[in-house]
Amino acid sequence: MIKSVKRKNLGPLSLSIFFILLIYFIKQYREQSEDIPPNIIFIMADDHTKQAMSCYGSNINQTPNIDRIANKGTTFNSSFVTNSICAPSRAVALTGKYSHINGLRDNRDEFDGNQMTFPKLLQNAGYQTALIGKWHLKTKPQGFDIWKILSGQGQYYNPLFITEEDTIRYQGYVTTLITDFAIETLNTFDNKKPFCLLYFHKAPHRNWMPDIKHLTMFDNIDVPMPKTFFDNYETRSNAAKQQDMQVVNLYNSLDMKIHSNDTVEKYSGGNEKFRLKAKEYWEKIYNTLTNEQKYAWDAAYESKNNSFIEANLSGVELAKWKYQRYVKDYLRCVASVDENIGRLLDYLDENNLTNNTVIIYTSDQGFYLGEHGWYDKRFMYEESLGMPLLIRYPREIKAGESLDQMVLNLDLCPTILDYARVNIPDEIQGKSLRPLLKGEKQFWRKSIYYHYYEYPHGWHNVNRHDGIRTKDFKLINFYQMGEKELYDLQNDPNELNNLYNNERYTDIERQLNKELINLRQKYKVPSN
């Protein structure tokens, strides 16, 4: 005979025990989960300035995917570089040390890969490490399990990629390819170990070649010009007057993408020494395109280029035309960066990686989009001194926050180490941003130090200078010229009125000069 068994209902005591155990196991799971160091994705664009990001209030474009990082993380409103030029800025981020300490002062220098970097420290701590995209430091990457880097500056179309094993040219657009390789790399990682991916873009670096699908973007609008486009540098030192980075002098060939003859190129402005080289360089770039790519480029640009040549513009009208061509191509490159970052963010969402991944978005420095009539960077003025910085980490950082404290690219290295729970070496000169992001009150820097070295070598004729910035004032010291500039940033945010030697600011001058000496000593800056 088969006996039937009646199921007994759980009594109140049993239910209580059940829920206590459930809460205990949930708590244990959370504690174990939170004990795992986070993944880290460090995204760096090249020359992407805050003026071209909608999360920073851009009035000329939208960056919806980069905004996803800002909306779910923290935006730094006062983030700056220590040396506004490509390779040196990257070296500072890797080492957490100023250029004179890490040994890479300008783009002619080679990076000493034997020194301490955060990827090496993470690798030693058990992180899986990878570098995909632009490196630009001339020496072989160290501290990475996987690396796949562009050759030199890299090409926008059909670029060469270098790995430990080989060098291969891939057909396609560089921003898309870098993202393809980044996602492929993420797929190779062991999901039981944390990873750190450096996802470094070439765009939107000069000469601003957009993806084919963006070639006619913005064609039917005029991008607003900055109020300071026709700046005459009246009160500035000679450094501002002697530079070679005016938009009106961009090359007709390399920069404007015009198949110009020698006569047309002669009147394109720019440095005479490089003018014909620019024409040859553009011809070389164009000839690397496939027939399909050439067809798309010609369809998008030839008619507009011919109209420009026939118009024979000069003066103000020439400057306006070149600004529109330059800034639209720049923004088209940014559009591709933004779309591809969206692809990466989608991958994280789809693979349940978002919550435990720190994402840092920045650029190697700021950039001029026509402010003061310029393109490029280098100067200590706000547009190139400032850099975008967004950090998202859902587990710890509140969504939609912003911070006004002055932070530096010097701080990226210790911040990454802090999140990875790796001890920060005493030699690092930056400070972890993690306490700020957690809302902890603490003493923070009241001034920042800057130093630009690339003169008289290199491009753009920007004189060497160092300087100090506080919340309200900036002192720039063009020490080789024996000239200084002082700006009241609250009353003159566009830095048009140099107040150095103004009697009303004597005390401010004295304080800033003293603090400049103090910072040089603090950061062990050699005498000029």
Coordinates of C-alpha atoms in Angstrom, one line a residue:
M1 CA 0.0 0.0 0.0
I2 CA 1.3 3.3 -0.9
K3 CA 1.0 5.9 1.8
S4 CA 0.2 9.5 0.9
V5 CA 2.4 12.1 2.5
K6 CA 0.8 15.4 3.4
R7 CA 2.9 18.5 2.9
K8 CA 3.2 20.5 6.1
N9 CA 2.9 24.2 6.0
L10 CA 5.8 26.2 7.2
G11 CA 5.1 27.8 10.6
P12 CA 5.9 31.4 11.5
L13 CA 9.2 30.3 13.1
S14 CA 10.3 28.4 10.0
L15 CA 9.4 31.4 7.8
S16 CA 11.5 33.7 10.0
I17 CA 14.4 31.3 9.8
F18 CA 14.0 31.1 6.0
F19 CA 14.1 34.9 5.5
I20 CA 17.0 35.3 7.9
L21 CA 19.0 32.8 5.9
L22 CA 17.9 34.5 2.6
I23 CA 19.1 37.9 3.8
Y24 CA 22.3 36.4 5.0
F25 CA 23.1 34.7 1.7
I26 CA 22.2 37.9 -0.2
K27 CA 24.5 39.9 2.0
Q28 CA 27.3 37.3 1.6
Y29 CA 26.8 37.4 -2.2
R30 CA 27.0 41.2 -2.3
E31 CA 30.1 41.3 -0.1
Q32 CA 31.8 38.7 -2.3
S33 CA 30.8 40.6 -5.4
E34 CA 32.0 43.9 -4.0
D35 CA 35.3 42.3 -3.0
I36 CA 36.2 41.8 -6.7
P37 CA 38.2 44.7 -8.0
P38 CA 36.4 46.5 -10.9
N39 CA 37.2 46.2 -14.5
I40 CA 38.7 49.4 -15.9
I41 CA 38.2 50.9 -19.4
F42 CA 40.3 54.0 -20.1
I43 CA 39.1 55.8 -23.2
M44 CA 41.3 58.5 -24.6
A45 CA 40.4 60.5 -27.8
D46 CA 43.0 62.7 -29.5
D47 CA 42.4 66.5 -29.5
H48 CA 38.7 66.1 -28.5
T49 CA 37.9 69.4 -26.7
K50 CA 35.1 70.1 -24.3
Q51 CA 33.6 72.7 -26.8
A52 CA 32.6 69.7 -28.9
M53 CA 30.8 67.7 -26.3
S54 CA 27.1 68.1 -25.5
C55 CA 27.6 67.0 -21.9
Y56 CA 29.8 70.1 -21.5
G57 CA 27.2 72.4 -23.2
S58 CA 28.3 72.4 -26.8
N59 CA 26.3 74.6 -29.1
I60 CA 27.8 73.0 -32.2
N61 CA 27.2 69.3 -31.9
Q62 CA 25.7 66.4 -29.9
T63 CA 27.6 63.5 -28.4
P64 CA 24.8 61.2 -27.1
N65 CA 26.9 58.2 -26.3
I66 CA 29.7 60.1 -24.5
D67 CA 26.8 61.7 -22.6
R68 CA 25.8 58.3 -21.4
I69 CA 29.0 58.2 -19.5
A70 CA 28.4 61.6 -18.0
N71 CA 24.7 61.0 -17.2
K72 CA 25.5 57.9 -15.2
G73 CA 28.8 59.2 -13.8
T74 CA 30.6 62.4 -12.8
T75 CA 31.7 65.3 -15.1
F76 CA 34.8 67.2 -14.1
N77 CA 34.3 70.9 -14.9
S78 CA 37.9 72.0 -14.1
S79 CA 40.1 69.2 -15.5
F80 CA 43.5 70.2 -17.0
V81 CA 46.7 68.9 -18.6
T82 CA 50.2 69.5 -17.5
N83 CA 51.7 69.8 -21.0
S84 CA 49.2 70.3 -23.9
I85 CA 50.7 68.1 -26.6
C86 CA 50.0 64.5 -27.6
A87 CA 52.8 62.2 -26.6
P88 CA 53.8 64.1 -23.4
S89 CA 50.2 64.1 -22.2
R90 CA 49.9 60.3 -22.7
A91 CA 53.2 59.7 -20.8
V92 CA 51.8 61.8 -17.9
A93 CA 48.6 59.7 -17.8
L94 CA 50.6 56.5 -17.8
T95 CA 53.1 57.4 -15.1
G96 CA 51.4 60.0 -12.9
K97 CA 54.5 62.1 -13.2
Y98 CA 55.3 65.5 -14.9
S99 CA 57.1 65.5 -18.2
H100 CA 60.4 66.5 -16.8
I101 CA 60.3 63.5 -14.5
N102 CA 59.0 60.8 -16.9
G103 CA 61.4 62.1 -19.6
L104 CA 59.0 62.8 -22.4
R105 CA 58.8 66.6 -22.8
D106 CA 57.8 66.9 -26.5
N107 CA 56.9 64.8 -29.5
R108 CA 60.5 64.3 -30.5
D109 CA 61.2 62.3 -27.3
E110 CA 60.9 58.5 -26.9
F111 CA 59.0 57.1 -23.9
D112 CA 61.2 55.1 -21.5
G113 CA 59.0 52.0 -21.2
N114 CA 61.2 50.6 -18.4
Q115 CA 59.8 53.0 -15.9
M116 CA 56.7 52.5 -13.6
T117 CA 53.3 52.8 -15.3
F118 CA 49.9 51.9 -14.0
P119 CA 49.4 49.1 -16.6
K120 CA 52.5 47.3 -15.2
L121 CA 51.3 47.7 -11.7
L122 CA 47.8 46.3 -12.6
Q123 CA 49.4 43.4 -14.5
N124 CA 51.5 42.5 -11.5
A125 CA 48.3 42.6 -9.4
G126 CA 46.6 40.0 -11.5
Y127 CA 44.7 42.3 -14.0
Q128 CA 44.4 41.3 -17.6
T129 CA 45.7 44.3 -19.5
A130 CA 45.3 45.4 -23.1
L131 CA 46.1 48.5 -25.3
I132 CA 44.2 49.0 -28.5
G133 CA 44.5 52.1 -30.8
K134 CA 46.9 55.1 -30.7
W135 CA 50.1 54.8 -28.8
H136 CA 52.4 57.4 -30.3
L137 CA 55.2 57.0 -27.8
K138 CA 57.7 55.4 -30.3
T139 CA 58.9 52.6 -28.0
K140 CA 57.3 49.2 -27.6
P141 CA 54.4 49.1 -25.2
Q142 CA 55.1 47.3 -21.8
G143 CA 52.8 46.1 -19.2
F144 CA 50.1 44.7 -21.6
D145 CA 49.1 41.1 -22.2
I146 CA 47.6 42.2 -25.5
W147 CA 48.5 45.3 -27.6
K148 CA 47.5 46.4 -31.1
I149 CA 48.6 49.9 -31.9
L150 CA 48.5 52.3 -34.8
S151 CA 51.8 53.0 -36.6
G152 CA 52.9 56.5 -35.5
Q153 CA 49.9 58.9 -35.7
G154 CA 48.0 56.4 -37.7
Q155 CA 45.9 57.0 -40.8
Y156 CA 42.2 57.5 -40.9
Y157 CA 41.6 55.1 -43.8
N158 CA 43.1 51.7 -44.2
P159 CA 45.6 52.0 -41.4
L160 CA 48.5 49.9 -40.3
F161 CA 48.2 48.1 -36.9
I162 CA 51.3 46.7 -35.1
T163 CA 51.2 43.8 -32.7
E164 CA 53.9 41.8 -31.0
E165 CA 53.8 39.3 -33.9
D166 CA 53.3 41.4 -37.1
T167 CA 52.2 44.6 -38.8
I168 CA 49.1 44.4 -41.0
R169 CA 47.1 47.0 -43.0
Y170 CA 43.4 46.7 -42.5
Q171 CA 40.9 48.1 -44.9
G172 CA 38.3 50.4 -43.3
Y173 CA 37.9 53.4 -41.1
V174 CA 40.3 53.8 -38.1
T175 CA 37.7 54.6 -35.4
T176 CA 35.6 51.6 -36.3
L177 CA 38.6 49.3 -36.6
I178 CA 39.9 50.3 -33.2
T179 CA 36.5 49.6 -31.7
D180 CA 36.2 46.2 -33.5
F181 CA 39.6 45.2 -32.1
A182 CA 38.7 46.5 -28.6
I183 CA 35.5 44.4 -28.5
E184 CA 37.4 41.4 -29.9
T185 CA 39.9 41.8 -27.1
L186 CA 37.2 42.0 -24.4
N187 CA 35.8 38.7 -25.8
T188 CA 39.2 37.0 -25.1
F189 CA 39.3 38.0 -21.4
D190 CA 38.8 35.5 -18.6
N191 CA 35.5 36.6 -16.9
K192 CA 36.8 35.4 -13.6
K193 CA 39.6 38.0 -13.5
P194 CA 39.4 41.8 -13.7
F195 CA 40.7 43.6 -16.8
C196 CA 42.0 47.0 -17.8
L197 CA 41.5 48.0 -21.4
L198 CA 43.2 51.2 -22.8
Y199 CA 40.9 52.1 -25.8
F200 CA 42.7 55.0 -27.5
H201 CA 41.4 56.8 -30.6
K202 CA 43.3 58.6 -33.3
A203 CA 40.3 60.9 -34.0
P204 CA 39.7 63.8 -34.0
H205 CA 43.4 64.5 -34.7
R206 CA 44.5 66.6 -37.7
N207 CA 43.9 66.2 -40.7
W208 CA 40.3 65.4 -39.7
M209 CA 39.2 62.8 -42.3
P210 CA 35.6 61.7 -41.5
D211 CA 34.1 58.3 -42.1
I212 CA 32.4 58.0 -45.5
K213 CA 28.9 57.9 -43.9
H214 CA 29.6 61.3 -42.3
L215 CA 31.1 63.1 -45.2
T216 CA 28.1 65.4 -45.8
M217 CA 27.1 65.8 -42.2
F218 CA 26.5 69.5 -41.3
D219 CA 26.5 70.4 -45.1
N220 CA 23.3 72.4 -44.8
I221 CA 24.2 74.5 -41.8
D222 CA 26.7 77.2 -40.8
V223 CA 28.5 76.2 -37.5
P224 CA 28.5 79.2 -35.2
M225 CA 31.9 81.0 -35.0
P226 CA 33.5 81.7 -31.6
K227 CA 33.2 85.2 -30.4
T228 CA 37.0 85.5 -30.2
F229 CA 37.7 84.2 -33.8
F230 CA 39.0 87.6 -34.9
D231 CA 41.1 88.3 -31.8
N232 CA 43.9 90.7 -32.5
Y233 CA 46.0 89.7 -29.5
E234 CA 46.3 93.4 -28.6
T235 CA 47.3 93.1 -25.0
R236 CA 49.1 89.8 -25.2
S237 CA 52.8 89.0 -25.2
N238 CA 54.7 88.4 -28.5
A239 CA 54.1 84.6 -28.1
A240 CA 50.4 84.9 -29.0
K241 CA 51.3 87.1 -32.0
Q242 CA 54.1 84.9 -33.4
Q243 CA 52.2 81.5 -33.3
D244 CA 51.5 79.6 -36.5
M245 CA 48.2 78.0 -35.8
Q246 CA 45.6 80.4 -37.4
V247 CA 42.6 78.7 -39.1
V248 CA 43.0 81.1 -42.1
N249 CA 46.4 79.5 -42.7
L250 CA 45.3 75.9 -42.8
Y251 CA 46.7 74.2 -45.9
N252 CA 44.3 74.0 -48.9
S253 CA 45.5 70.5 -49.6
L254 CA 46.2 68.5 -46.4
D255 CA 43.6 70.3 -44.2
M256 CA 40.9 71.5 -46.6
K257 CA 41.2 68.4 -48.8
I258 CA 41.5 70.3 -52.1
H259 CA 43.4 68.7 -55.0
S260 CA 45.1 72.0 -55.5
N261 CA 47.8 72.8 -58.0
D262 CA 51.0 74.6 -56.9
T263 CA 49.5 78.0 -57.6
V264 CA 46.5 77.4 -55.5
E265 CA 48.5 75.9 -52.7
K266 CA 50.9 78.8 -52.7
Y267 CA 48.1 81.1 -51.6
S268 CA 46.7 78.7 -49.0
G269 CA 48.7 80.4 -46.2
G270 CA 50.5 78.5 -43.5
N271 CA 54.2 77.9 -43.0
E272 CA 56.0 78.2 -46.3
K273 CA 58.5 75.6 -45.3
F274 CA 55.8 72.9 -45.0
R275 CA 53.4 74.1 -47.7
L276 CA 54.5 71.9 -50.6
K277 CA 55.1 69.0 -48.1
A278 CA 51.5 69.4 -47.1
K279 CA 50.4 69.1 -50.7
E280 CA 52.5 66.0 -51.2
Y281 CA 51.3 64.5 -48.0
W282 CA 47.6 65.0 -49.0
E283 CA 48.3 63.3 -52.4
K284 CA 49.9 60.4 -50.6
I285 CA 46.9 60.0 -48.2
Y286 CA 44.4 60.3 -51.0
N287 CA 46.2 57.6 -53.1
T288 CA 45.9 55.1 -50.2
L289 CA 42.1 55.2 -50.5
T290 CA 40.4 52.4 -52.3
N291 CA 38.5 53.3 -55.5
E292 CA 35.2 53.1 -53.7
Q293 CA 36.5 55.4 -50.9
K294 CA 37.9 57.9 -53.5
Y295 CA 34.5 57.9 -55.3
A296 CA 32.7 58.8 -52.1
W297 CA 35.2 61.5 -51.2
D298 CA 35.1 63.1 -54.6
A299 CA 31.3 63.0 -54.6
A300 CA 31.2 64.8 -51.2
Y301 CA 33.9 67.4 -51.7
E302 CA 34.8 68.1 -55.4
S303 CA 31.8 70.4 -56.2
K304 CA 32.4 72.4 -53.0
N305 CA 36.1 72.6 -53.6
N306 CA 35.7 73.8 -57.2
S307 CA 33.3 76.5 -56.0
F308 CA 35.9 77.6 -53.4
I309 CA 38.7 77.9 -56.0
E310 CA 36.5 79.8 -58.4
A311 CA 35.4 82.3 -55.7
N312 CA 39.0 83.3 -55.1
L313 CA 38.3 84.4 -51.5
S314 CA 40.5 86.5 -49.3
G315 CA 40.6 88.2 -46.0
V316 CA 37.6 87.7 -43.7
E317 CA 35.7 85.7 -46.2
L318 CA 38.5 83.2 -46.7
A319 CA 38.9 82.8 -42.9
K320 CA 35.1 82.1 -42.6
W321 CA 35.2 79.5 -45.3
K322 CA 38.2 77.7 -43.9
Y323 CA 36.6 77.7 -40.4
Q324 CA 33.5 76.0 -41.7
R325 CA 35.5 73.4 -43.6
Y326 CA 37.8 72.7 -40.7
V327 CA 35.2 72.6 -37.9
K328 CA 32.7 70.5 -39.8
D329 CA 35.4 67.9 -40.6
Y330 CA 36.5 67.9 -37.0
L331 CA 32.9 67.4 -35.8
R332 CA 32.3 64.6 -38.3
C333 CA 35.3 62.8 -36.8
V334 CA 33.9 63.3 -33.3
A335 CA 30.6 61.8 -34.5
S336 CA 32.3 58.6 -35.4
V337 CA 34.1 58.5 -32.0
D338 CA 30.8 59.0 -30.3
E339 CA 29.0 56.3 -32.3
N340 CA 31.7 53.7 -31.6
I341 CA 31.8 54.5 -27.9
G342 CA 28.1 53.7 -28.1
R343 CA 29.0 50.3 -29.5
L344 CA 31.4 49.6 -26.6
L345 CA 28.9 50.7 -24.0
D346 CA 26.3 48.5 -25.6
Y347 CA 28.7 45.6 -25.4
L348 CA 29.1 46.2 -21.7
D349 CA 25.4 46.3 -21.1
E350 CA 24.7 43.2 -23.1
N351 CA 27.4 41.2 -21.3
N352 CA 26.5 42.3 -17.8
L353 CA 29.7 44.2 -17.3
T354 CA 28.4 47.8 -16.8
N355 CA 28.0 47.8 -13.0
N356 CA 31.5 46.5 -12.2
T357 CA 33.4 48.5 -14.8
V358 CA 35.1 51.9 -14.2
I359 CA 34.9 53.9 -17.4
I360 CA 37.1 57.0 -17.8
Y361 CA 36.6 59.2 -20.9
T362 CA 39.1 61.9 -21.6
S363 CA 41.3 63.4 -24.3
D364 CA 45.1 64.0 -24.4
Q365 CA 44.4 67.7 -24.2
G366 CA 41.9 70.4 -25.2
F367 CA 41.9 72.0 -28.6
Y368 CA 41.0 75.3 -30.3
L369 CA 37.9 75.3 -32.5
G370 CA 38.5 78.8 -33.8
E371 CA 38.9 80.5 -30.5
H372 CA 41.4 83.3 -30.9
G373 CA 41.3 82.4 -34.6
W374 CA 43.2 79.2 -33.9
Y375 CA 43.3 75.4 -34.2
D376 CA 45.7 73.1 -32.4
K377 CA 46.7 73.3 -28.7
R378 CA 50.1 73.9 -26.8
F379 CA 49.2 77.3 -25.2
M380 CA 48.2 77.5 -21.5
Y381 CA 45.0 79.4 -22.5
E382 CA 41.8 77.7 -21.3
E383 CA 40.8 75.9 -24.6
S384 CA 43.9 73.8 -24.7
L385 CA 44.8 73.7 -21.0
G386 CA 41.4 72.2 -20.2
M387 CA 40.5 68.6 -21.1
P388 CA 37.3 66.7 -20.9
L389 CA 37.1 64.2 -18.1
L390 CA 34.1 61.9 -17.3
I391 CA 34.2 58.9 -14.9
R392 CA 31.5 56.3 -14.5
Y393 CA 31.3 53.5 -12.0
P394 CA 27.7 52.6 -11.1
R395 CA 28.7 50.6 -8.0
E396 CA 30.2 53.6 -6.3
I397 CA 29.7 56.9 -8.2
K398 CA 26.4 58.7 -8.2
A399 CA 24.8 59.4 -11.5
G400 CA 24.7 62.8 -13.0
E401 CA 27.2 64.5 -10.6
S402 CA 29.7 67.2 -11.5
L403 CA 32.7 68.5 -9.6
D404 CA 34.5 71.8 -9.8
Q405 CA 37.8 70.9 -8.1
M406 CA 40.9 71.4 -10.2
V407 CA 42.2 68.0 -11.4
L408 CA 45.0 67.0 -13.7
N409 CA 45.8 64.3 -16.2
L410 CA 48.5 63.6 -13.6
D411 CA 45.7 62.2 -11.4
L412 CA 44.5 59.5 -13.8
C413 CA 47.3 57.0 -12.9
P414 CA 46.7 57.1 -9.1
T415 CA 42.9 57.1 -9.6
I416 CA 43.1 53.9 -11.7
L417 CA 45.4 52.3 -9.1
D418 CA 43.1 53.3 -6.3
Y419 CA 40.1 51.7 -7.9
A420 CA 42.1 48.5 -8.7
R421 CA 43.2 48.4 -5.0
V422 CA 46.8 48.6 -5.9
N423 CA 49.2 50.6 -3.6
I424 CA 50.0 54.0 -5.1
P425 CA 53.8 54.5 -5.2
D426 CA 55.3 57.5 -3.4
E427 CA 56.9 58.7 -6.7
I428 CA 53.6 59.4 -8.3
Q429 CA 52.9 63.2 -8.3
G430 CA 49.2 63.1 -8.9
K431 CA 46.3 62.4 -6.5
S432 CA 43.6 59.8 -6.6
L433 CA 40.2 61.3 -7.6
R434 CA 38.3 58.5 -5.9
P435 CA 37.8 60.3 -2.6
L436 CA 36.3 63.3 -4.5
L437 CA 34.1 61.0 -6.5
K438 CA 32.8 59.4 -3.2
G439 CA 31.9 62.8 -1.9
E440 CA 34.6 62.7 0.9
K441 CA 35.6 66.2 2.2
Q442 CA 39.3 66.7 2.1
F443 CA 41.9 69.3 1.3
W444 CA 42.4 69.7 -2.4
R445 CA 44.9 71.6 -4.5
K446 CA 44.3 75.3 -4.9
S447 CA 46.6 75.8 -7.9
I448 CA 47.9 73.8 -10.8
Y449 CA 51.3 73.9 -12.6
Y450 CA 51.8 73.7 -16.4
H451 CA 54.9 73.5 -18.6
Y452 CA 55.1 73.4 -22.4
Y453 CA 58.6 72.6 -23.9
E454 CA 58.3 72.1 -27.7
Y455 CA 60.1 75.2 -29.0
P456 CA 61.9 76.1 -31.3
H457 CA 61.5 72.6 -32.7
G458 CA 58.3 71.2 -34.1
W459 CA 55.2 72.9 -35.5
H460 CA 53.2 76.0 -34.8
N461 CA 55.9 78.3 -33.3
V462 CA 54.5 78.4 -29.8
N463 CA 57.2 79.6 -27.4
R464 CA 58.1 77.7 -24.3
H465 CA 56.3 78.6 -21.2
D466 CA 55.2 77.5 -17.7
G467 CA 52.6 78.9 -15.4
I468 CA 50.1 78.6 -12.6
R469 CA 46.3 78.6 -12.6
T470 CA 44.1 79.1 -9.5
K471 CA 40.3 79.2 -9.4
D472 CA 40.3 82.9 -10.2
F473 CA 43.6 83.8 -11.9
K474 CA 46.2 82.6 -14.3
L475 CA 49.9 83.6 -14.6
I476 CA 51.7 82.5 -17.8
N477 CA 55.5 82.8 -17.9
F478 CA 57.1 82.9 -21.4
Y479 CA 60.5 82.6 -19.8
Q480 CA 62.6 82.4 -23.0
M481 CA 61.1 85.7 -24.1
G482 CA 61.1 87.3 -20.7
E483 CA 57.4 88.1 -20.9
K484 CA 54.5 87.3 -18.6
E485 CA 50.7 87.4 -18.9
L486 CA 48.1 87.6 -16.1
Y487 CA 44.4 86.9 -16.5
D488 CA 41.4 87.5 -14.2
L489 CA 39.4 84.4 -15.2
Q490 CA 36.2 85.4 -13.4
N491 CA 36.0 88.8 -15.2
D492 CA 37.8 87.8 -18.4
P493 CA 37.1 84.1 -19.1
N494 CA 38.1 84.5 -22.8
E495 CA 41.6 85.8 -21.7
L496 CA 41.6 88.8 -23.9
N497 CA 43.0 91.4 -21.4
N498 CA 46.5 90.7 -20.1
L499 CA 46.8 92.4 -16.7
Y500 CA 50.5 91.8 -16.0
N501 CA 52.2 95.1 -14.7
N502 CA 48.7 96.5 -14.0
E503 CA 49.1 98.4 -10.7
R504 CA 45.7 97.2 -9.5
Y505 CA 46.9 93.6 -9.6
T506 CA 50.4 94.0 -8.0
D507 CA 49.5 91.9 -5.0
I508 CA 48.0 89.2 -7.2
E509 CA 51.1 89.1 -9.3
R510 CA 53.3 88.8 -6.2
Q511 CA 51.2 85.9 -4.8
L512 CA 51.1 84.0 -8.1
N513 CA 54.8 84.4 -8.7
K514 CA 55.5 83.1 -5.2
E515 CA 53.2 80.2 -5.7
L516 CA 54.8 79.4 -9.1
I517 CA 58.1 79.1 -7.3
N518 CA 56.6 76.9 -4.7
L519 CA 55.0 74.5 -7.3
R520 CA 58.3 74.3 -9.2
Q521 CA 60.0 73.2 -5.9
K522 CA 57.2 70.8 -5.1
Y523 CA 57.3 69.1 -8.5
K524 CA 61.1 69.2 -8.7
V525 CA 61.2 71.3 -11.9
P526 CA 64.7 72.0 -13.1
S527 CA 65.7 75.6 -13.5
N528 CA 64.9 76.8 -17.0

